[in-house]
Amino acid sequence: MTDMRSLNTLLALVEYGSIHLAARALFVSHSTASRQIKSLEDHYGTTLFERSVTGVVPTGPGLAVADFARRMVAESELLTDSFGTYSQAVETITIVTSTGLGQTVVADAINQVMTTTDQVQVSVIDRGSLGALQVLKNREADLCVNFSVSDQHTDAIPGVRQIDQIQARNFAVLDKKHPLARRSSLRIRDLADYPIATLSAGNTARMRIEQAVRAQGQVFSPTIEATCPVLTMRAVTGTKMIAMMAERTIPPNLAEAGCTAVELDDPGLDARFIQILAADPQRESDGLDLMIQALRRQLAPR
């Protein structure tokens, strides 16, 4: 007998071609997703995916099971809709955040809440730092997990209340064989001779890094611009490229992917903070309280 969670994991794996990305999309751990796929392969008695260093590809039987999974998921959704009153009892919490924080801090917090209760579902809105604040201010979201925004003091923004914040250090993520990989710390000037991967233009973290580079009298011209930390790390692996990432947005399988992270200790880089913000006044909700507690645990000092 197959379960709906395993079938959803299989469909996500077909879509993303990566266990890690599929797990993040479903807000489950890497080990849980792997176990679900293994359970399906044991159930059907065949290999559903071919594994390689670049990801996974569905086999013929895997595509056949995926077709079955799509029908099952569609029928399950129709059945859920028919429950009406029960469905309305499930509370929806909306979080606005960036892709990097959404795939790391927020995903892990959602996973914690989902293992605690089945009466909460979470909707995630992807926005840059400034856009996220506006979404929260307009009460289109309950919570915002965001990097601090220069010249924006949340205490002075109507409709926004700070729940918690913690400083996040800046890191250079690079291949373990990179010439700078064994350094204990780096500065912007150390990176001048190497291709740079960073967040897309307009992001506050990107702007701070760009200002630091200019202060060194250098031109900032990133080779890759991406918001997904997993894909950025993949681009760095096996190259001389260096990715700029903030603490807690660095993918957990860094060493497994053949990469390392070296702290950027540069006076030109301002301190950055990850904030948990709530719409003010905050609505009373046990589910919302659970989510805030889970987010705080993810940001707790390590």
mmCIF file of N, CA, C and O in Angstrom, residues 93-97 106 122-125 132 135-136 139-146 161 163 275-279 282-283 287-293 295:
data_model
loop_
_atom_site.group_PDB
_atom_site.id
_atom_site.type_symbol
_atom_site.label_atom_id
_atom_site.label_comp_id
_atom_site.label_asym_id
_atom_site.label_seq_id
_atom_site.Cartn_x
_atom_site.Cartn_y
_atom_site.Cartn_z
ATOM 1 N N ILE A 93 -1.379 29.645 7.766
ATOM 2 C CA ILE A 93 -0.451 30.699 8.181
ATOM 3 C C ILE A 93 0.375 31.090 6.962
ATOM 4 O O ILE A 93 0.908 30.220 6.270
ATOM 5 N N THR A 94 0.456 32.369 6.696
ATOM 6 C CA THR A 94 1.194 32.849 5.534
ATOM 7 C C THR A 94 2.488 33.521 5.973
ATOM 8 O O THR A 94 2.479 34.383 6.855
ATOM 9 N N ILE A 95 3.583 33.084 5.372
ATOM 10 C CA ILE A 95 4.913 33.647 5.681
ATOM 11 C C ILE A 95 5.485 34.241 4.402
ATOM 12 O O ILE A 95 5.483 33.591 3.354
ATOM 13 N N VAL A 96 5.981 35.471 4.474
ATOM 14 C CA VAL A 96 6.667 36.078 3.342
ATOM 15 C C VAL A 96 8.160 36.090 3.642
ATOM 16 O O VAL A 96 8.579 36.453 4.740
ATOM 17 N N THR A 97 8.966 35.647 2.687
ATOM 18 C CA THR A 97 10.405 35.523 2.928
ATOM 19 C C THR A 97 11.131 35.445 1.590
ATOM 20 O O THR A 97 10.506 35.349 0.532
ATOM 21 N N VAL A 106 13.112 28.911 7.139
ATOM 22 C CA VAL A 106 11.648 28.778 7.121
ATOM 23 C C VAL A 106 11.234 27.328 6.859
ATOM 24 O O VAL A 106 10.327 26.811 7.514
ATOM 25 N N VAL A 122 0.730 25.887 5.771
ATOM 26 C CA VAL A 122 1.530 27.100 5.623
ATOM 27 C C VAL A 122 1.611 27.491 4.155
ATOM 28 O O VAL A 122 1.848 26.653 3.285
ATOM 29 N N SER A 123 1.400 28.770 3.917
ATOM 30 C CA SER A 123 1.566 29.343 2.586
ATOM 31 C C SER A 123 2.785 30.261 2.614
ATOM 32 O O SER A 123 2.946 31.047 3.552
ATOM 33 N N VAL A 124 3.660 30.143 1.613
ATOM 34 C CA VAL A 124 4.889 30.942 1.576
ATOM 35 C C VAL A 124 4.876 31.862 0.367
ATOM 36 O O VAL A 124 4.617 31.426 -0.758
ATOM 37 N N ILE A 125 5.146 33.143 0.602
ATOM 38 C CA ILE A 125 5.257 34.146 -0.457
ATOM 39 C C ILE A 125 6.732 34.505 -0.601
ATOM 40 O O ILE A 125 7.394 34.843 0.377
ATOM 41 N N ALA A 132 9.092 42.192 0.854
ATOM 42 C CA ALA A 132 8.549 41.389 1.953
ATOM 43 C C ALA A 132 7.952 42.273 3.039
ATOM 44 O O ALA A 132 6.886 41.979 3.587
ATOM 45 N N VAL A 135 4.545 43.491 1.906
ATOM 46 C CA VAL A 135 3.533 42.435 1.988
ATOM 47 C C VAL A 135 3.022 42.300 3.427
ATOM 48 O O VAL A 135 1.820 42.189 3.669
ATOM 49 N N LEU A 136 3.952 42.318 4.377
ATOM 50 C CA LEU A 136 3.562 42.201 5.788
ATOM 51 C C LEU A 136 2.768 43.429 6.233
ATOM 52 O O LEU A 136 1.757 43.300 6.928
ATOM 53 N N ARG A 139 -0.727 43.373 5.466
ATOM 54 C CA ARG A 139 -1.410 42.255 6.123
ATOM 55 C C ARG A 139 -1.784 41.157 5.127
ATOM 56 O O ARG A 139 -2.795 40.456 5.279
ATOM 57 N N GLU A 140 -0.949 41.001 4.109
ATOM 58 C CA GLU A 140 -1.112 39.892 3.179
ATOM 59 C C GLU A 140 -0.369 38.654 3.680
ATOM 60 O O GLU A 140 -0.419 37.596 3.053
ATOM 61 N N ALA A 141 0.344 38.802 4.789
ATOM 62 C CA ALA A 141 1.050 37.685 5.427
ATOM 63 C C ALA A 141 0.977 37.880 6.934
ATOM 64 O O ALA A 141 0.806 39.005 7.424
ATOM 65 N N ASP A 142 1.098 36.771 7.663
ATOM 66 C CA ASP A 142 1.108 36.831 9.130
ATOM 67 C C ASP A 142 2.508 37.107 9.662
ATOM 68 O O ASP A 142 2.676 37.796 10.666
ATOM 69 N N LEU A 143 3.520 36.509 8.987
ATOM 70 C CA LEU A 143 4.901 36.602 9.450
ATOM 71 C C LEU A 143 5.821 36.939 8.285
ATOM 72 O O LEU A 143 5.518 36.650 7.129
ATOM 73 N N CYS A 144 6.948 37.528 8.631
ATOM 74 C CA CYS A 144 7.986 37.809 7.648
ATOM 75 C C CYS A 144 9.321 37.365 8.241
ATOM 76 O O CYS A 144 9.639 37.686 9.391
ATOM 77 N N VAL A 145 10.079 36.584 7.475
ATOM 78 C CA VAL A 145 11.442 36.217 7.871
ATOM 79 C C VAL A 145 12.350 36.866 6.843
ATOM 80 O O VAL A 145 12.294 36.546 5.656
ATOM 81 N N ASN A 146 13.178 37.802 7.315
ATOM 82 C CA ASN A 146 13.813 38.735 6.398
ATOM 83 C C ASN A 146 15.195 39.132 6.892
ATOM 84 O O ASN A 146 15.475 39.094 8.095
ATOM 85 N N ARG A 161 5.714 44.461 13.457
ATOM 86 C CA ARG A 161 6.281 44.332 14.806
ATOM 87 C C ARG A 161 7.401 43.300 14.787
ATOM 88 O O ARG A 161 7.238 42.208 14.232
ATOM 89 N N ILE A 163 9.586 40.419 16.191
ATOM 90 C CA ILE A 163 9.485 39.346 17.173
ATOM 91 C C ILE A 163 10.866 38.980 17.710
ATOM 92 O O ILE A 163 11.066 38.805 18.909
ATOM 93 N N GLN A 275 15.634 38.685 10.706
ATOM 94 C CA GLN A 275 14.561 39.119 11.589
ATOM 95 C C GLN A 275 13.314 38.252 11.417
ATOM 96 O O GLN A 275 13.026 37.778 10.320
ATOM 97 N N ILE A 276 12.611 38.059 12.517
ATOM 98 C CA ILE A 276 11.264 37.507 12.478
ATOM 99 C C ILE A 276 10.328 38.664 12.773
ATOM 100 O O ILE A 276 10.407 39.281 13.849
ATOM 101 N N LEU A 277 9.460 38.988 11.838
ATOM 102 C CA LEU A 277 8.526 40.095 11.985
ATOM 103 C C LEU A 277 7.106 39.556 11.905
ATOM 104 O O LEU A 277 6.840 38.571 11.227
ATOM 105 N N ALA A 278 6.187 40.236 12.592
ATOM 106 C CA ALA A 278 4.781 39.836 12.573
ATOM 107 C C ALA A 278 3.927 41.024 12.176
ATOM 108 O O ALA A 278 4.306 42.181 12.397
ATOM 109 N N ALA A 279 2.777 40.730 11.578
ATOM 110 C CA ALA A 279 1.809 41.785 11.303
ATOM 111 C C ALA A 279 1.284 42.302 12.643
ATOM 112 O O ALA A 279 0.963 41.527 13.537
ATOM 113 N N GLN A 282 -0.941 41.441 16.058
ATOM 114 C CA GLN A 282 -0.853 40.029 15.716
ATOM 115 C C GLN A 282 -2.144 39.322 16.099
ATOM 116 O O GLN A 282 -2.672 39.511 17.190
ATOM 117 N N ARG A 283 -2.669 38.506 15.182
ATOM 118 C CA ARG A 283 -3.897 37.776 15.501
ATOM 119 C C ARG A 283 -3.606 36.645 16.489
ATOM 120 O O ARG A 283 -2.520 36.087 16.499
ATOM 121 N N GLY A 287 -1.623 28.088 16.283
ATOM 122 C CA GLY A 287 -0.758 27.683 15.181
ATOM 123 C C GLY A 287 0.313 28.711 14.887
ATOM 124 O O GLY A 287 1.477 28.374 14.623
ATOM 125 N N LEU A 288 -0.067 29.984 14.957
ATOM 126 C CA LEU A 288 0.888 31.070 14.725
ATOM 127 C C LEU A 288 1.952 31.080 15.822
ATOM 128 O O LEU A 288 3.144 31.279 15.555
ATOM 129 N N ASP A 289 1.531 30.841 17.057
ATOM 130 C CA ASP A 289 2.485 30.758 18.172
ATOM 131 C C ASP A 289 3.468 29.609 17.963
ATOM 132 O O ASP A 289 4.668 29.746 18.224
ATOM 133 N N LEU A 290 2.963 28.463 17.483
ATOM 134 C CA LEU A 290 3.844 27.323 17.206
ATOM 135 C C LEU A 290 4.877 27.672 16.142
ATOM 136 O O LEU A 290 6.056 27.316 16.254
ATOM 137 N N MET A 291 4.439 28.379 15.105
ATOM 138 C CA MET A 291 5.346 28.743 14.026
ATOM 139 C C MET A 291 6.419 29.722 14.506
ATOM 140 O O MET A 291 7.600 29.596 14.156
ATOM 141 N N ILE A 292 6.022 30.678 15.312
ATOM 142 C CA ILE A 292 6.993 31.643 15.842
ATOM 143 C C ILE A 292 8.029 30.936 16.708
ATOM 144 O O ILE A 292 9.232 31.209 16.620
ATOM 145 N N GLN A 293 7.580 30.014 17.548
ATOM 146 C CA GLN A 293 8.510 29.257 18.389
ATOM 147 C C GLN A 293 9.485 28.440 17.538
ATOM 148 O O GLN A 293 10.685 28.381 17.830
ATOM 149 N N LEU A 295 10.443 29.077 14.430
ATOM 150 C CA LEU A 295 11.368 30.004 13.772
ATOM 151 C C LEU A 295 12.440 30.486 14.752
ATOM 152 O O LEU A 295 13.622 30.606 14.399
#
